[in-house]
Amino acid sequence: MNVEEMRKSHKRLTEFAYQTGTIDRGYNNRTLYINVSTNEIKEKPVSQEMKEKFIGGKGFGLKLMWDAVNDNTKWNDPENTIVVSGGPVCGTTQYPGAGKSLVVSISPATGIVIDSNVGGYFGPYLKFSGFDAMAIQGKAEKDIIIYINGDDGEIVIDEAPDEALDGHVLGEQLTEMYAKDEKDKKNISVITAGSAAKHTYMGLLNFTFYDLRRQVTRLKQAGRGGIGTVFRDKNIKGIVVRYAGTKGNSNKPANFDKVARTGIKLHREIERLDDNLMRIRQVGTANIIEVMSAHDLLPTHNFQYGTHENVVNIHSNVFRDNYLTQGLPDGCWFGCSLACAKAADKFKLKTGPYAGKLVTVDGPEYETAAGVGSNLGIFDPEAILEINFYCDTYAIDTISFGTTTAFVMECFERGIINKDITGGLELKFGNKEAALELLHQMSRGEGFGPIVGKGIRKLKQYFADNHGADYDFLHDIGMEAKGLEYSQYMSKESLAQQGGYTFANKGPQHDEAWLIFMDMVNNQIPTFDDKAEALHYFPMFRTWFGLMGFCKLPWNDIFPESNKYQDEPAKIPEHVQNYVDVYNGVTGFHIDKDELILQSERVYNFQKVFNLRLGGGSRESDIAPYRAVGPVTKEEYLSREDRYNKEMIEKIGMDPSNMTLEERIAATREYRMKQYYKLMDTVYARKGWSDQGVPTIEKLQELGMDFPDVIEVVKRYL
Amino acid sequence: MYNIIDSKYERGAILKVLTKNENICVECHQCEDACSVAFFKAADREKSSVRVDRKKTGEINLTTCTQCGVCIDVCPVQAISRDKNGIVRINKKECVGCFMCVAACPEDAMMYNKDLIEPFKCVSCGICTQECPTGAIKIEDI
């Protein structure tokens, strides 16, 4: 069936006309509200206070969500909302990494708000079309497509029965359907989920951009927390935006020259230095596979170990030399000279419904290579690319898939589950065919796949309730907190990273704090106060990217030659100043680097209160499973015996030579958990929170976030 | 790799390029005025595609475009291409003003000016050479 026939089968549900051309200094000062139950579409004004307190991006997402839901809203209730918002700098074309969208919703995995940062052209085009954010509420009766025509100021909702569900097919179909011709395809961006989103709690959203040189629709993912599952629960098939006419000043900055000069300075830095630093332009983020392995930090076999003899088979150069097309401007938004969005072209699939087809695989990013590679014991680059492809098109988060499947494989190898339970799948480490079949089952909604697709928190209970498993052991080895699976770094030997992961508002994801090198490798934050300061500054600084529509990578995956001479090189001070300059250049405001942190602190504390309001956010929810903190099993202890024995002598003050292995494991655990709780107390105090992790009324007043309904929530917990 | 060279230009055909000999430049800056007047109707060296200044070492530095085409490869919207004579040109209508080409240019000959939302560059028109008193810049066939 061609796209014209598909279009003919559409049934128009509603139309909405609006005025375009409202953008000024990075804001349209209005948001778009769509209710897919009632087909109501309307504009909502953005107040000055909303801009000052919530800034944009994730801040706007949280604010609109707060107003849309109640204390008891669950992920699949109609009032749950999906908000997509760029932020004031989103759509800037001169500074690398300025096209991100932040997606916010109540997560099926965690039950609290999740936020996910995604590239592709949707965020910028939504803004140029006239809206600082888009909030979608309700549930459609049948599958629908929403089309936003930003050129003509028109929004429609159509029932759309015939289009595909899988992201790579639907992205192509809708791009072709709404573009006037080949050249016009770059003016279209589509949000899709995929066929597995409805059968799991780890469904993601694909955001597309059209690649003019490859002539394919590329996919970037809002991966974490199952927002694609919410999307499909609302019976949304796709959301399309079109905007033709992007120019360097489409975001209408207050000071174009300031923004452009700052951008050109960073473009030049990347041009000069990237090939000898991270090589992001060659291999994307996969450059750190070998770095992590060299430091014994690459999650292997469900985070038991930090390296493996076969890691060499998946080093970044293997992908670069054999699969990733080189020399193309692979940015996920115009002007990203760091160009991490690598792709393997004409990759021939071996399994599943698209077997034999030649496809373009986006990635693999580091998280994917580690998650579905080393963590599953799969050291085959083609298997990693194939799993990566199917995860994206089926709409499965590669991080949660990797971490959950690793957990299941360890359970299988330890005899906690068997082939009777897995429906015949031999889920041993390294079994790539079994991992792929699990994925195909998630797409089809059959067999063991959809059970695994509910994530580790549900699986722990399921294995304990139905198969007599020891829940406490599963809790020790199941790498989830708050219901979200850990992303792919080994935090065992870095106390600061244990906190960075597990205290994170949305669940353990590295985008709040990545302190392993500062803490473990470089020993720059030795005391509890140092660690707590880092666990205040970095989460706040990184939160700011999500308020803006910025990508994190151009902050510290490239740095100027002079950086090593700075007082605080880990902060990349010159780049922090770049961000201040770009923000001020766009908005015409006059913030400095301290005000930047304050902007984040307001939204960060608001998100924490939001978690409390939805029944999360407790001290208990900030406690890591023990595998994130130390060695659970004998094998893990023995794999780093020298390190742990040394710790016993130097830190714990015990002599390991007089102790059994079990005694040493127990003593290490007692010591490490004490350290962990002490870190928690220190960090809570630094953040201005109670010992239960609740923002105090004084703190909220100091931040100007003492709204009556916010105070009312914290009072329940103080 | 992808063929990103405009197929209308055949490699090996004669290409007119602005060449330079810094040893005989007298720094009169008349080339800059001629270029900016021709393309921007004002004598403003910041709007010239040829530039005369000094290197850090003190020697005269002439910035000219060699028409190498590195900028073609980095443009995310394919707004830069070779015309039928091999000259690298910017299609301003398609340009999204990211200035990645400005940083990627090995000669620093892709220009940015605060009044303009697109970059600009030398198109080997030769107007500047007519004003050069010493022949320090010339249009040559290569």
Tab-separated table of C-alpha atoms in Angstrom, chain A residues 321-602:
chain	number	residue	atom	x	y	z
A	321	ASP	CA	36.167	0.597	10.387
A	322	ASN	CA	33.461	-1.861	9.393
A	323	TYR	CA	30.042	-0.315	9.837
A	324	LEU	CA	29.736	3.411	10.547
A	325	THR	CA	29.714	5.667	7.506
A	326	GLN	CA	32.413	8.305	7.953
A	327	GLY	CA	32.766	11.924	6.952
A	328	LEU	CA	29.123	12.996	7.009
A	329	PRO	CA	27.689	15.877	9.041
A	330	ASP	CA	25.883	13.548	11.450
A	331	GLY	CA	24.206	16.055	13.735
A	332	CYS	CA	20.680	15.368	14.987
A	333	TRP	CA	19.975	19.098	14.603
A	334	PHE	CA	21.468	21.675	12.287
A	335	GLY	CA	24.751	23.118	13.479
A	336	CYS	CA	25.913	20.229	15.626
A	337	SER	CA	29.509	19.942	14.529
A	338	LEU	CA	30.179	17.337	17.226
A	339	ALA	CA	28.069	15.022	15.044
A	340	CYS	CA	27.648	12.006	17.335
A	341	ALA	CA	24.632	10.622	15.453
A	342	LYS	CA	26.539	7.913	13.657
A	343	ALA	CA	24.857	5.367	11.441
A	344	ALA	CA	25.588	1.974	9.954
A	345	ASP	CA	24.247	2.061	6.413
A	346	LYS	CA	22.983	-0.821	4.315
A	347	PHE	CA	23.123	-3.157	7.288
A	348	LYS	CA	21.597	-6.539	6.416
A	349	LEU	CA	19.263	-7.904	9.082
A	350	LYS	CA	19.447	-11.597	9.885
A	351	THR	CA	16.350	-12.170	12.030
A	352	GLY	CA	12.786	-11.090	12.606
A	353	PRO	CA	10.132	-9.649	10.309
A	354	TYR	CA	12.643	-7.517	8.391
A	355	ALA	CA	15.249	-10.297	7.888
A	356	GLY	CA	17.185	-9.830	4.671
A	357	LYS	CA	16.383	-6.125	4.432
A	358	LEU	CA	19.127	-3.508	4.193
A	359	VAL	CA	18.550	-0.829	6.804
A	360	THR	CA	20.254	2.184	8.353
A	361	VAL	CA	20.982	1.587	12.039
A	362	ASP	CA	21.388	4.682	14.185
A	363	GLY	CA	24.257	4.116	16.554
A	364	PRO	CA	25.262	2.171	18.461
A	365	GLU	CA	25.705	4.665	21.234
A	366	TYR	CA	27.874	3.641	24.180
A	367	GLU	CA	24.865	2.862	26.357
A	368	THR	CA	23.519	0.474	23.741
A	369	ALA	CA	26.838	-1.205	23.010
A	370	ALA	CA	27.386	-1.824	26.722
A	371	GLY	CA	23.752	-2.617	27.549
A	372	VAL	CA	22.980	-5.121	24.819
A	373	GLY	CA	26.642	-6.051	24.295
A	374	SER	CA	28.994	-6.627	27.211
A	375	ASN	CA	26.275	-6.678	29.859
A	376	LEU	CA	24.633	-9.573	28.014
A	377	GLY	CA	27.992	-11.173	27.256
A	378	ILE	CA	27.413	-10.467	23.556
A	379	PHE	CA	30.668	-9.398	21.931
A	380	ASP	CA	29.485	-9.553	18.339
A	381	PRO	CA	29.198	-6.135	16.662
A	382	GLU	CA	26.585	-7.320	14.170
A	383	ALA	CA	24.381	-8.744	16.919
A	384	ILE	CA	24.668	-5.432	18.783
A	385	LEU	CA	23.655	-3.504	15.657
A	386	GLU	CA	20.744	-5.856	15.015
A	387	ILE	CA	19.446	-5.605	18.594
A	388	ASN	CA	19.946	-1.831	18.412
A	389	PHE	CA	17.897	-1.671	15.209
A	390	TYR	CA	15.049	-3.787	16.511
A	391	CYS	CA	14.935	-1.983	19.846
A	392	ASP	CA	14.566	1.343	18.022
A	393	THR	CA	11.986	0.273	15.487
A	394	TYR	CA	9.925	-1.762	17.982
A	395	ALA	CA	10.289	1.170	20.430
A	396	ILE	CA	12.202	-0.561	23.203
A	397	ASP	CA	14.680	1.348	25.371
A	398	THR	CA	18.079	-0.266	24.793
A	399	ILE	CA	19.201	0.589	28.331
A	400	SER	CA	16.250	-1.030	30.079
A	401	PHE	CA	16.270	-3.942	27.633
A	402	GLY	CA	19.964	-4.522	28.258
A	403	THR	CA	19.846	-4.241	32.029
A	404	THR	CA	16.653	-6.293	32.355
A	405	THR	CA	17.823	-9.034	30.009
A	406	ALA	CA	21.162	-9.151	31.846
A	407	PHE	CA	19.249	-9.715	35.090
A	408	VAL	CA	17.164	-12.457	33.487
A	409	MET	CA	20.284	-14.114	32.062
A	410	GLU	CA	21.952	-14.156	35.466
A	411	CYS	CA	18.797	-15.677	36.957
A	412	PHE	CA	18.885	-18.306	34.219
A	413	GLU	CA	22.561	-19.128	34.721
A	414	ARG	CA	22.076	-19.431	38.483
A	415	GLY	CA	19.143	-21.804	37.985
A	416	ILE	CA	16.616	-19.416	39.500
A	417	ILE	CA	14.622	-19.736	36.278
A	418	ASN	CA	14.776	-22.359	33.543
A	419	LYS	CA	13.564	-23.087	30.021
A	420	ASP	CA	10.102	-24.057	31.283
A	421	ILE	CA	9.734	-20.535	32.592
A	422	THR	CA	11.323	-18.766	29.620
A	423	GLY	CA	9.211	-20.668	27.104
A	424	GLY	CA	12.220	-22.567	25.830
A	425	LEU	CA	14.642	-19.664	25.497
A	426	GLU	CA	18.175	-20.578	26.571
A	427	LEU	CA	18.845	-17.202	28.135
A	428	LYS	CA	22.521	-17.661	28.910
A	429	PHE	CA	25.033	-14.844	28.711
A	430	GLY	CA	26.215	-14.473	25.147
A	431	ASN	CA	23.156	-16.056	23.527
A	432	LYS	CA	22.419	-13.411	20.931
A	433	GLU	CA	19.713	-15.462	19.210
A	434	ALA	CA	17.789	-15.756	22.485
A	435	ALA	CA	18.160	-12.029	23.178
A	436	LEU	CA	16.812	-11.192	19.722
A	437	GLU	CA	13.937	-13.658	20.061
A	438	LEU	CA	13.009	-12.060	23.381
A	439	LEU	CA	12.835	-8.764	21.536
A	440	HIS	CA	10.712	-10.163	18.705
A	441	GLN	CA	8.345	-11.608	21.331
A	442	MET	CA	7.985	-8.139	22.836
A	443	SER	CA	6.930	-6.899	19.409
A	444	ARG	CA	4.445	-9.733	18.872
A	445	GLY	CA	3.153	-9.595	22.440
A	446	GLU	CA	3.769	-13.317	22.867
A	447	GLY	CA	5.708	-15.605	25.174
A	448	PHE	CA	8.305	-14.577	27.753
A	449	GLY	CA	9.184	-11.285	26.029
A	450	PRO	CA	6.292	-9.192	27.346
A	451	ILE	CA	6.936	-10.503	30.887
A	452	VAL	CA	10.571	-9.411	30.691
A	453	GLY	CA	9.419	-6.172	29.089
A	454	LYS	CA	7.730	-5.124	32.336
A	455	GLY	CA	11.189	-4.510	33.775
A	456	ILE	CA	13.228	-5.725	36.730
A	457	ARG	CA	11.011	-4.446	39.542
A	458	LYS	CA	8.033	-6.444	38.290
A	459	LEU	CA	10.195	-9.465	37.424
A	460	LYS	CA	11.660	-9.725	40.937
A	461	GLN	CA	8.163	-10.029	42.357
A	462	TYR	CA	7.047	-12.338	39.545
A	463	PHE	CA	9.962	-14.766	40.010
A	464	ALA	CA	9.518	-14.741	43.795
A	465	ASP	CA	5.723	-15.159	43.698
A	466	ASN	CA	5.507	-17.717	40.901
A	467	HIS	CA	8.792	-19.561	40.876
A	468	GLY	CA	9.916	-19.604	44.476
A	469	ALA	CA	12.914	-17.340	43.946
A	470	ASP	CA	14.680	-15.691	46.905
A	471	TYR	CA	13.412	-12.109	46.669
A	472	ASP	CA	16.243	-10.671	48.733
A	473	PHE	CA	18.874	-12.113	46.418
A	474	LEU	CA	16.973	-10.874	43.357
A	475	HIS	CA	16.815	-7.465	45.002
A	476	ASP	CA	20.589	-7.507	45.459
A	477	ILE	CA	21.350	-8.344	41.823
A	478	GLY	CA	18.449	-6.591	40.078
A	479	MET	CA	19.884	-3.315	38.858
A	480	GLU	CA	16.903	-1.016	39.289
A	481	ALA	CA	15.943	1.768	41.630
A	482	LYS	CA	12.592	3.572	41.757
A	483	GLY	CA	11.495	0.994	39.131
A	484	LEU	CA	13.927	2.226	36.472
A	485	GLU	CA	16.826	0.101	35.264
A	486	TYR	CA	20.365	1.446	35.746
A	487	SER	CA	22.191	2.733	32.716
A	488	GLN	CA	25.528	1.256	31.774
A	489	TYR	CA	28.193	2.301	34.229
A	490	MET	CA	29.691	0.303	37.080
A	491	SER	CA	29.230	2.313	40.238
A	492	LYS	CA	30.515	-0.347	42.636
A	493	GLU	CA	33.883	1.271	43.225
A	494	SER	CA	32.717	4.888	43.206
A	495	LEU	CA	30.635	6.002	46.153
A	496	ALA	CA	29.881	9.344	44.501
A	497	GLN	CA	28.549	7.599	41.399
A	498	GLN	CA	26.373	5.320	43.538
A	499	GLY	CA	24.732	8.480	44.824
A	500	GLY	CA	24.772	10.151	41.414
A	501	TYR	CA	22.775	7.290	40.032
A	502	THR	CA	20.473	6.352	42.819
A	503	PHE	CA	19.554	9.785	44.195
A	504	ALA	CA	18.576	10.918	40.663
A	505	ASN	CA	15.023	12.222	40.641
A	506	LYS	CA	13.707	10.080	37.812
A	507	GLY	CA	15.658	6.927	38.610
A	508	PRO	CA	19.222	5.750	37.991
A	509	GLN	CA	20.316	7.454	34.806
A	510	HIS	CA	23.722	9.005	34.219
A	511	ASP	CA	22.402	12.340	32.993
A	512	GLU	CA	22.229	13.775	36.525
A	513	ALA	CA	25.759	13.017	37.597
A	514	TRP	CA	28.659	11.077	36.188
A	515	LEU	CA	31.379	11.243	38.777
A	516	ILE	CA	33.220	7.948	38.371
A	517	PHE	CA	36.406	9.475	36.997
A	518	MET	CA	36.443	12.450	39.369
A	519	ASP	CA	35.830	10.148	42.309
A	520	MET	CA	37.414	6.788	41.617
A	521	VAL	CA	40.041	7.351	38.939
A	522	ASN	CA	41.283	10.888	39.699
A	523	ASN	CA	40.403	11.037	43.430
A	524	GLN	CA	39.370	14.716	43.150
A	525	ILE	CA	36.489	14.506	45.643
A	526	PRO	CA	37.876	12.473	48.562
A	527	THR	CA	35.719	13.671	51.491
A	528	PHE	CA	32.007	13.304	52.081
A	529	ASP	CA	31.618	17.067	51.815
A	530	ASP	CA	33.475	17.065	48.481
A	531	LYS	CA	31.254	14.326	47.174
A	532	ALA	CA	28.115	16.055	48.422
A	533	GLU	CA	29.183	19.314	46.783
A	534	ALA	CA	29.731	17.456	43.489
A	535	LEU	CA	26.355	15.742	43.942
A	536	HIS	CA	24.821	19.166	44.319
A	537	TYR	CA	26.631	21.044	41.541
A	538	PHE	CA	26.678	18.491	38.734
A	539	PRO	CA	23.028	17.354	38.935
A	540	MET	CA	22.016	21.021	38.975
A	541	PHE	CA	24.314	21.948	36.116
A	542	ARG	CA	23.180	18.988	34.038
A	543	THR	CA	19.520	19.639	34.800
A	544	TRP	CA	20.007	22.975	33.041
A	545	PHE	CA	20.573	21.277	29.665
A	546	GLY	CA	17.069	19.878	29.975
A	547	LEU	CA	15.591	23.301	30.707
A	548	MET	CA	17.162	24.750	27.588
A	549	GLY	CA	16.902	22.185	24.799
A	550	PHE	CA	20.645	21.580	24.968
A	551	CYS	CA	22.605	18.368	24.561
A	552	LYS	CA	25.156	17.490	27.223
A	553	LEU	CA	27.872	16.172	24.915
A	554	PRO	CA	29.350	19.473	23.654
A	555	TRP	CA	29.863	20.479	27.296
A	556	ASN	CA	32.563	17.986	28.277
A	557	ASP	CA	33.093	15.570	25.413
A	558	ILE	CA	35.193	18.328	23.908
A	559	PHE	CA	37.222	20.847	25.883
A	560	PRO	CA	39.662	23.634	25.076
A	561	GLU	CA	43.420	23.255	25.396
A	562	SER	CA	43.474	25.661	28.338
A	563	ASN	CA	41.003	23.606	30.376
A	564	LYS	CA	43.633	21.730	32.341
A	565	TYR	CA	44.930	25.010	33.772
A	566	GLN	CA	41.547	25.974	35.216
A	567	ASP	CA	40.809	25.785	38.943
A	568	GLU	CA	37.940	23.369	38.403
A	569	PRO	CA	38.663	21.582	35.132
A	570	ALA	CA	35.827	19.044	35.614
A	571	LYS	CA	33.318	21.856	35.209
A	572	ILE	CA	34.828	22.968	31.865
A	573	PRO	CA	34.573	26.638	32.923
A	574	GLU	CA	34.936	28.080	29.419
A	575	HIS	CA	31.992	26.038	28.194
A	576	VAL	CA	29.890	27.031	31.200
A	577	GLN	CA	30.501	30.636	30.166
A	578	ASN	CA	29.526	29.721	26.586
A	579	TYR	CA	26.188	28.499	27.897
A	580	VAL	CA	25.643	31.664	29.900
A	581	ASP	CA	26.462	33.709	26.778
A	582	VAL	CA	24.183	31.715	24.472
A	583	TYR	CA	21.278	31.840	26.935
A	584	ASN	CA	21.690	35.579	27.457
A	585	GLY	CA	22.178	36.078	23.712
A	586	VAL	CA	18.925	34.271	22.934
A	587	THR	CA	16.722	35.623	25.719
A	588	GLY	CA	18.223	39.056	26.344
A	589	PHE	CA	18.432	38.217	30.048
A	590	HIS	CA	21.591	38.726	32.091
A	591	ILE	CA	22.263	35.633	34.132
A	592	ASP	CA	25.663	34.474	35.361
A	593	LYS	CA	26.911	30.985	36.157
A	594	ASP	CA	25.450	31.066	39.671
A	595	GLU	CA	22.007	32.117	38.456
A	596	LEU	CA	22.231	29.226	35.994
A	597	ILE	CA	22.501	26.793	38.904
A	598	LEU	CA	19.653	28.537	40.692
A	599	GLN	CA	17.403	28.101	37.636
A	600	SER	CA	18.041	24.367	37.792
A	601	GLU	CA	17.652	24.153	41.542
A	602	ARG	CA	14.129	25.532	41.318
